[in-house]
Short mmCIF file of C-alpha atoms and ligand atoms in Angstrom, two decimals:
data_model
loop_
_atom_site.label_atom_id
_atom_site.label_comp_id
_atom_site.label_asym_id
_atom_site.label_seq_id
_atom_site.Cartn_x
_atom_site.Cartn_y
_atom_site.Cartn_z
CA UNK C 261 -0.88 -4.42 -20.31
CA UNK C 262 0.14 -1.37 -22.26
CA UNK C 263 0.66 2.18 -21.09
CA UNK C 264 -2.63 3.39 -22.51
CA UNK C 265 -5.95 1.69 -21.99
CA UNK C 266 -6.18 -0.30 -25.17
CA UNK C 267 -8.82 -2.93 -24.80
CA UNK C 268 -12.06 -2.59 -26.69
CA UNK C 269 -13.85 -2.23 -23.43
CA UNK C 270 -11.44 0.40 -22.18
CA UNK C 271 -11.51 2.62 -25.20
CA UNK C 272 -15.28 2.40 -25.49
CA UNK C 273 -15.50 3.27 -21.86
CA UNK C 274 -13.08 6.14 -22.24
CA UNK C 275 -14.96 7.56 -25.22
CA UNK C 276 -18.20 7.46 -23.37
CA UNK C 277 -16.58 8.81 -20.24
CA UNK C 278 -15.34 11.86 -22.06
CA UNK C 279 -18.70 12.44 -23.64
CA UNK C 280 -20.52 12.06 -20.41
CA UNK C 281 -21.15 15.27 -18.58
CA UNK C 282 -20.81 13.85 -15.16
CA UNK C 283 -21.92 16.07 -12.36
CA UNK C 284 -22.83 13.75 -9.57
CA UNK C 285 -23.59 10.26 -8.43
CA UNK C 286 -20.90 8.47 -10.28
CA UNK C 287 -19.79 5.36 -8.56
CA UNK C 288 -18.55 1.96 -9.46
CA UNK C 289 -20.95 -0.73 -8.58
CA UNK C 290 -20.12 -4.33 -8.64
CA UNK C 291 -22.22 -6.58 -10.77
CA UNK C 292 -19.87 -9.45 -10.13
CA UNK C 293 -20.87 -11.15 -13.30
CA UNK C 294 -18.12 -13.34 -14.60
CA UNK C 295 -17.09 -12.81 -18.17
CA UNK C 296 -17.87 -15.96 -20.06
CA UNK C 297 -15.03 -17.58 -21.89
CA UNK C 298 -17.07 -20.69 -22.54
CA UNK C 299 -20.80 -21.09 -22.93
CA UNK C 300 -22.84 -23.09 -20.42
CA UNK C 301 -21.58 -21.34 -17.29
CA UNK C 302 -21.65 -23.31 -14.14
CA UNK C 303 -21.84 -21.55 -10.81
CA UNK C 304 -21.77 -18.15 -12.58
CA UNK C 305 -24.05 -16.38 -10.11
CA UNK C 306 -22.26 -15.22 -6.97
CA UNK C 307 -23.80 -15.21 -3.51
CA UNK C 308 -23.42 -11.75 -2.03
CA UNK C 309 -24.12 -9.56 0.95
CA UNK C 310 -23.85 -5.80 1.66
CA UNK C 311 -23.61 -3.98 4.99
CA UNK C 312 -22.49 -0.65 6.46
CA UNK C 313 -18.78 -0.46 7.30
CA UNK C 314 -16.32 2.44 7.88
CA UNK C 315 -19.04 4.97 7.08
CA UNK C 316 -19.72 3.39 3.69
CA UNK C 317 -21.13 0.22 2.16
CA UNK C 318 -19.19 -3.01 2.25
CA UNK C 319 -19.91 -5.92 -0.08
CA UNK C 320 -18.75 -9.47 -0.39
CA UNK C 321 -19.61 -11.48 -3.51
CA UNK C 322 -18.24 -14.98 -3.88
CA UNK C 323 -18.65 -17.96 -6.15
CA UNK C 324 -19.42 -20.48 -3.45
CA UNK C 325 -22.22 -21.37 -1.03
CA UNK C 326 -24.00 -19.52 1.78
CA UNK C 327 -21.74 -21.12 4.39
CA UNK C 328 -18.64 -19.72 2.69
CA UNK C 329 -20.35 -16.35 2.35
CA UNK C 330 -20.82 -16.22 6.13
CA UNK C 331 -17.18 -17.21 6.67
CA UNK C 332 -15.96 -14.60 4.16
CA UNK C 333 -18.14 -11.88 5.68
CA UNK C 334 -16.88 -12.62 9.19
CA UNK C 335 -13.27 -12.46 7.98
CA UNK C 336 -13.97 -9.22 6.11
CA UNK C 337 -15.49 -7.58 9.20
CA UNK C 338 -12.58 -8.71 11.36
CA UNK C 339 -10.05 -7.17 8.96
CA UNK C 340 -11.97 -3.91 8.63
CA UNK C 341 -12.35 -3.64 12.40
CA UNK C 342 -8.58 -4.06 12.75
CA UNK C 343 -7.91 -1.34 10.16
CA UNK C 344 -10.50 1.00 11.71
CA UNK C 345 -8.89 0.61 15.13
CA UNK C 346 -5.76 2.18 13.65
CA UNK C 347 -7.04 4.74 11.12
CA UNK C 348 -10.50 5.89 12.21
CA UNK C 349 -10.88 9.64 12.66
CA UNK C 350 -14.20 9.25 14.47
CA UNK C 351 -13.14 6.73 17.08
CA UNK C 352 -11.36 8.58 19.89
CA UNK C 353 -9.63 5.35 20.87
CA UNK C 354 -8.02 4.86 17.46
CA UNK C 355 -4.27 5.07 17.03
CA UNK C 356 -4.70 7.90 14.50
CA UNK C 357 -6.76 9.91 16.98
CA UNK C 358 -3.94 9.58 19.52
CA UNK C 359 -1.32 10.40 16.90
CA UNK C 360 -3.15 13.54 15.76
CA UNK C 361 -3.64 14.68 19.38
CA UNK C 362 -0.02 14.31 20.43
CA UNK C 363 2.45 14.35 17.50
CA UNK C 364 2.99 18.12 17.68
CA UNK C 365 4.19 17.79 21.27
CA UNK C 366 6.48 14.80 20.94
CA UNK C 367 7.36 12.18 18.33
CA UNK C 368 4.58 9.58 18.12
CA UNK C 369 5.71 5.91 18.11
CA UNK C 370 3.76 4.13 15.37
CA UNK C 371 2.42 0.58 15.27
CA UNK C 372 3.65 -1.60 12.38
CA UNK C 373 0.37 -1.01 10.53
CA UNK C 374 0.49 2.76 10.99
CA UNK C 375 4.11 2.89 9.94
CA UNK C 376 3.48 0.74 6.86
CA UNK C 377 0.70 3.01 5.57
CA UNK C 378 2.51 6.19 6.59
CA UNK C 379 5.54 5.12 4.52
CA UNK C 380 3.27 4.19 1.58
CA UNK C 381 1.62 7.63 1.88
CA UNK C 382 5.08 9.23 1.87
CA UNK C 383 5.97 7.39 -1.34
CA UNK C 384 2.59 8.39 -2.85
CA UNK C 385 3.25 12.04 -1.98
CA UNK C 386 6.58 11.82 -3.78
CA UNK C 387 5.33 9.95 -6.85
CA UNK C 388 2.36 12.29 -7.34
CA UNK C 389 4.44 15.46 -6.82
CA UNK C 390 2.36 16.31 -3.75
CA UNK C 391 -1.15 15.72 -5.18
CA UNK C 392 -1.69 12.86 -2.74
CA UNK C 393 -1.08 14.31 0.69
CA UNK C 394 -2.55 12.88 3.88
CA UNK C 395 -1.76 16.11 5.76
CA UNK C 396 -4.86 17.76 4.20
CA UNK C 397 -6.92 17.18 7.35
CA UNK C 398 -6.82 20.84 8.57
CA UNK C 399 -8.17 21.85 5.13
CA UNK C 400 -10.90 19.21 5.34
CA UNK C 401 -11.85 20.72 8.71
CA UNK C 402 -11.77 24.28 7.38
CA UNK C 403 -14.09 23.43 4.48
CA UNK C 404 -16.41 21.63 6.91
CA UNK C 405 -16.16 18.11 5.52
CA UNK C 406 -16.33 16.55 8.94
CA UNK C 407 -19.34 18.67 9.85
CA UNK C 408 -18.07 19.89 13.20
CA UNK C 409 -18.57 23.40 11.88
CA UNK C 410 -21.46 23.69 9.48
CA UNK C 411 -20.53 26.52 7.17
CA UNK C 412 -22.68 28.26 4.62
CA UNK C 413 -19.99 30.14 2.66
CA UNK C 414 -16.69 28.85 1.32
CA UNK C 415 -13.68 29.89 3.42
CA UNK C 416 -11.89 33.10 2.41
CA UNK C 417 -8.54 33.11 0.60
CA UNK C 418 -6.93 34.42 3.81
CA UNK C 419 -8.39 31.57 5.88
CA UNK C 420 -7.16 29.02 3.32
CA UNK C 421 -3.69 30.59 3.24
CA UNK C 422 -3.49 30.41 7.04
CA UNK C 423 -4.47 26.74 7.10
CA UNK C 424 -2.03 25.88 4.28
CA UNK C 425 0.70 26.73 6.80
CA UNK C 426 -0.40 23.61 8.71
CA UNK C 427 -0.42 21.23 5.74
CA UNK C 428 2.28 19.63 3.62
CA UNK C 429 3.90 16.23 3.99
CA UNK C 430 7.31 17.93 4.05
CA UNK C 431 6.35 19.37 7.45
CA UNK C 432 6.36 15.87 8.96
CA UNK C 433 9.53 14.59 10.59
CA UNK C 434 10.24 10.86 10.65
CA UNK C 435 12.63 8.78 12.68
CA UNK C 436 12.92 5.55 10.71
CA UNK C 437 14.86 3.64 13.36
CA UNK C 438 12.31 4.45 16.06
CA UNK C 439 9.31 4.48 13.67
CA UNK C 440 8.12 7.81 15.01
CA UNK C 441 6.44 10.77 13.34
CA UNK C 442 6.52 14.38 14.55
CA UNK C 443 4.47 17.40 13.43
CA UNK C 444 6.88 20.31 12.98
CA UNK C 445 3.93 22.76 12.97
CA UNK C 446 1.26 22.75 15.69
CA UNK C 447 -2.25 22.14 14.35
CA UNK C 448 -1.17 19.56 11.76
CA UNK C 449 -3.22 16.37 11.45
CA UNK C 450 -3.30 13.28 9.22
CA UNK C 451 -6.24 11.83 7.30
CA UNK C 452 -6.02 8.32 5.80
CA UNK C 453 -9.48 8.57 4.16
CA UNK C 454 -7.96 8.32 0.68
CA UNK C 455 -5.89 5.19 1.33
CA UNK C 456 -7.20 3.09 4.25
CA UNK C 457 -10.17 1.51 2.48
CA UNK C 458 -8.04 0.11 -0.31
CA UNK C 459 -5.58 -1.20 2.24
CA UNK C 460 -8.44 -2.83 4.14
CA UNK C 461 -9.86 -4.36 0.94
CA UNK C 462 -6.46 -5.97 0.18
CA UNK C 463 -6.18 -7.32 3.71
CA UNK C 464 -9.69 -8.73 3.64
CA UNK C 465 -9.17 -10.29 0.20
CA UNK C 466 -5.93 -11.90 1.34
CA UNK C 467 -7.50 -13.30 4.51
CA UNK C 468 -10.57 -14.59 2.65
CA UNK C 469 -8.35 -16.36 0.08
CA UNK C 470 -6.21 -17.83 2.85
CA UNK C 471 -9.39 -19.39 4.24
CA UNK C 472 -9.82 -21.23 0.92
CA UNK C 473 -12.47 -18.94 -0.61
CA UNK C 474 -10.71 -17.87 -3.77
CA UNK C 475 -13.26 -16.70 -6.34
CA UNK C 476 -15.21 -13.48 -5.91
CA UNK C 477 -14.88 -9.82 -5.02
CA UNK C 478 -14.35 -7.75 -1.88
CA UNK C 479 -15.71 -4.19 -2.04
CA UNK C 480 -15.50 -1.34 0.41
CA UNK C 481 -17.20 1.81 -0.76
CA UNK C 482 -16.09 1.49 -4.38
CA UNK C 483 -12.67 0.00 -3.60
CA UNK C 484 -12.86 -3.43 -5.18
CA UNK C 485 -10.31 -6.23 -4.91
CA UNK C 486 -10.89 -9.35 -6.95
CA UNK C 487 -10.02 -12.67 -5.34
CA UNK C 488 -7.28 -14.67 -7.11
CA UNK C 489 -9.45 -17.11 -9.05
CA UNK C 490 -12.08 -16.48 -11.64
CA UNK C 491 -14.98 -18.87 -11.45
CA UNK C 492 -14.56 -21.91 -13.72
CA UNK C 493 -14.34 -21.11 -17.42
CA UNK C 494 -14.23 -17.32 -16.96
CA UNK C 495 -11.48 -14.82 -17.57
CA UNK C 496 -12.46 -12.00 -15.25
CA UNK C 497 -15.19 -9.86 -13.81
CA UNK C 498 -17.38 -7.23 -15.35
CA UNK C 499 -17.51 -4.08 -13.28
CA UNK C 500 -20.34 -1.75 -14.16
CA UNK C 501 -20.32 2.01 -13.64
CA UNK C 502 -23.40 3.58 -12.18
CA UNK C 503 -25.00 6.02 -14.60
CA UNK C 504 -24.17 9.49 -13.32
CA UNK C 505 -27.51 10.77 -14.56
CA UNK C 506 -29.59 7.97 -13.15
CA UNK C 507 -28.69 6.32 -9.88
CA UNK C 508 -30.84 3.32 -10.68
CA UNK C 509 -29.13 2.28 -13.87
CA UNK C 510 -25.63 1.60 -15.11
CA UNK C 511 -23.73 2.77 -18.17
CA UNK C 512 -23.78 0.28 -21.05
CA UNK C 513 -19.96 0.31 -21.11
CA UNK C 514 -18.22 -1.84 -18.53
CA UNK C 515 -14.72 -2.63 -17.39
CA UNK C 516 -13.39 -6.16 -17.52
CA UNK C 517 -11.13 -6.74 -14.55
CA UNK C 518 -8.87 -9.77 -14.25
CA UNK C 519 -8.75 -11.93 -11.12
CA UNK C 520 -6.55 -10.58 -8.29
CA UNK C 521 -6.70 -7.05 -9.73
CA UNK C 522 -8.36 -4.02 -8.09
CA UNK C 523 -10.56 -1.09 -9.14
CA UNK C 524 -11.27 2.14 -7.30
CA UNK C 525 -13.36 5.19 -8.11
CA UNK C 526 -12.87 8.56 -6.40
CA UNK C 527 -14.92 11.65 -6.88
CA UNK C 528 -17.62 13.98 -5.77
CA UNK C 529 -20.50 11.71 -6.76
CA UNK C 530 -21.61 10.85 -3.27
CA UNK C 531 -19.48 12.76 -0.82
CA UNK C 532 -19.52 16.51 -1.23
CA UNK C 533 -20.69 19.63 0.55
CA UNK C 534 -22.87 22.39 -0.77
CA UNK C 535 -21.93 26.01 0.01
CA UNK C 536 -23.91 28.89 -1.46
CA UNK C 537 -25.59 26.43 -3.82
CA UNK C 538 -22.31 25.12 -5.24
CA UNK C 539 -21.09 21.54 -4.76
CA UNK C 540 -17.56 20.98 -3.51
CA UNK C 541 -15.67 17.69 -3.72
CA UNK C 542 -14.26 16.11 -0.56
CA UNK C 543 -10.93 15.75 -2.32
CA UNK C 544 -8.64 18.74 -1.80
CA UNK C 545 -5.98 20.02 -4.12
CA UNK C 546 -3.10 20.34 -1.64
CA UNK C 547 -1.37 22.98 -3.76
CA UNK C 548 -4.25 25.46 -3.60
CA UNK C 549 -6.27 24.38 -0.57
CA UNK C 550 -9.43 24.32 -2.70
CA UNK C 551 -11.56 21.24 -3.43
CA UNK C 552 -10.73 19.49 -6.70
CA UNK C 553 -12.86 20.27 -9.75
CA UNK C 554 -12.71 16.85 -11.44
CA UNK C 555 -15.88 14.81 -11.02
CA UNK C 556 -14.44 11.34 -10.78
CA UNK C 557 -11.56 9.06 -11.69
CA UNK C 558 -11.51 5.26 -11.94
CA UNK C 559 -8.23 3.37 -11.63
CA UNK C 560 -7.51 -0.32 -12.28
CA UNK C 561 -4.32 -1.44 -10.50
CA UNK C 562 -2.73 -4.63 -9.14
CA UNK C 563 -3.74 -3.83 -5.55
CA UNK C 564 -6.69 -2.03 -3.97
CA UNK C 565 -4.19 0.06 -1.99
CA UNK C 566 -2.67 1.46 -5.18
CA UNK C 567 -6.04 1.89 -6.90
CA UNK C 568 -7.35 3.79 -3.85
CA UNK C 569 -4.31 6.09 -3.63
CA UNK C 570 -4.11 6.77 -7.36
CA UNK C 571 -7.81 7.47 -7.90
CA UNK C 572 -7.77 10.05 -5.09
CA UNK C 573 -4.49 11.50 -6.38
CA UNK C 574 -5.80 11.89 -9.94
CA UNK C 575 -8.91 13.73 -8.76
CA UNK C 576 -6.68 16.04 -6.68
CA UNK C 577 -3.97 16.57 -9.32
CA UNK C 578 -5.77 15.95 -12.63
CA UNK C 579 -4.21 14.77 -15.91
CA UNK C 580 -0.76 15.95 -14.83
CA UNK C 581 -0.78 13.50 -11.95
CA UNK C 582 -2.17 10.74 -14.17
CA UNK C 583 0.69 11.26 -16.61
CA UNK C 584 3.29 10.98 -13.82
CA UNK C 585 1.67 7.75 -12.68
CA UNK C 586 1.39 6.27 -16.19
CA UNK C 587 5.09 6.89 -16.72
CA UNK C 588 6.03 5.15 -13.50
CA UNK C 589 3.39 2.37 -13.67
CA UNK C 590 2.66 1.60 -17.34
CA UNK C 591 0.21 -1.14 -16.36
CA UNK C 592 -2.21 1.28 -14.68
CA UNK C 593 -5.55 2.01 -16.33
CA UNK C 594 -6.82 5.49 -15.46
CA UNK C 595 -10.17 6.88 -16.64
CA UNK C 596 -11.37 10.43 -16.09
CA UNK C 597 -15.06 11.27 -15.93
CA UNK C 598 -15.89 14.87 -16.58
P1 AMP U 805 -11.26 8.57 -1.73
O1 AMP U 805 -12.70 8.39 -1.48
O2 AMP U 805 -10.45 7.32 -1.59
O3 AMP U 805 -10.97 9.26 -3.01
O4 AMP U 805 -10.66 9.49 -0.59
C1 AMP U 805 -11.14 10.77 -0.33
C2 AMP U 805 -10.69 11.13 1.05
O5 AMP U 805 -9.27 11.30 1.06
C3 AMP U 805 -11.24 12.44 1.56
O6 AMP U 805 -12.50 12.25 2.17
C4 AMP U 805 -10.16 12.83 2.57
O7 AMP U 805 -10.34 12.07 3.73
C5 AMP U 805 -8.88 12.37 1.91
N1 AMP U 805 -8.26 13.37 1.02
C6 AMP U 805 -8.79 14.51 0.50
N2 AMP U 805 -7.92 15.14 -0.32
C7 AMP U 805 -6.80 14.36 -0.34
C8 AMP U 805 -5.52 14.47 -0.98
N3 AMP U 805 -5.24 15.48 -1.82
N4 AMP U 805 -4.61 13.50 -0.75
C9 AMP U 805 -4.88 12.46 0.09
N5 AMP U 805 -6.05 12.30 0.73
C10 AMP U 805 -7.00 13.23 0.52
MG1 MG U 806 -8.68 6.80 -2.46
#
């Protein structure tokens, strides 16, 4: 793959994306139609199921029978439950809930899973020059994204400035030998909402493949991980983009995604708040404390974890962040919707 999106599909998509005045309701949906390399496709229609998971919609689509679909769905739910038990902000029993409640008092000893994602988030903070920052939680609270406080007006500049004192990855203290994290400022809190779904999609895809189900797609709320095999005679999957102007149809341009790759879309298409009649994205620019202005970004990457991180980061940090990422990871495909 080259540094710039260079396939016919990509450039068509990009051209359209730039022309499209996207304001809302942009989301990747999975058609899970295999791209035909040969005519006379056999087994080219996947069996699929969708269900609520982690506050969003989960989907499994596989090129196999109903029995395998049940097996794959059970595995998927098991993996997502395991990830939720660590990273859920709603569940008061979760490890993250305990971390956020106590890490300002004393260093919090992390599980392997927590430590793994915390270290990946640290790397992401560094490689995006701070655009991806899981310490934004106090800002998410201030803006009212978790709906504890229903606000009608945006917060004032003074309120934002005060809360910015409690954000910033550089205010976390790590002990690598002990695998602990400490909040150097009281009131800090972590939010893995921009990274945990991709991580979960990778885990589920790996576990489903290990069970011998190797062709299909795992999707959690727009974080898609392709299983390692394309169905016989195919070279990849077509991923369609929901038409931002019409929820019930898709754009004519599509992305072709190779087996084992991942796609993620971030943006204000479905999750936003409305204050004084203006829509605000649930992705915060950590530098300013204000919600990001970009409508949506789609990223194709080798893992759902990376696609999830980078799509959120590019909404938060814009083209500047995308350029940093393209330099470091030339194989990434990044598409902005405006
Ligand atoms: P996603 O849907 O993957 O783009 O993630 C959006 C979620 O990531 C938000 O709902 C927040 O939980 C969290 N978030 C918001 N702003 C940022 C940011 N700048 N860096 C990392 N996570 C963020
Ligand atoms: Mg994300």
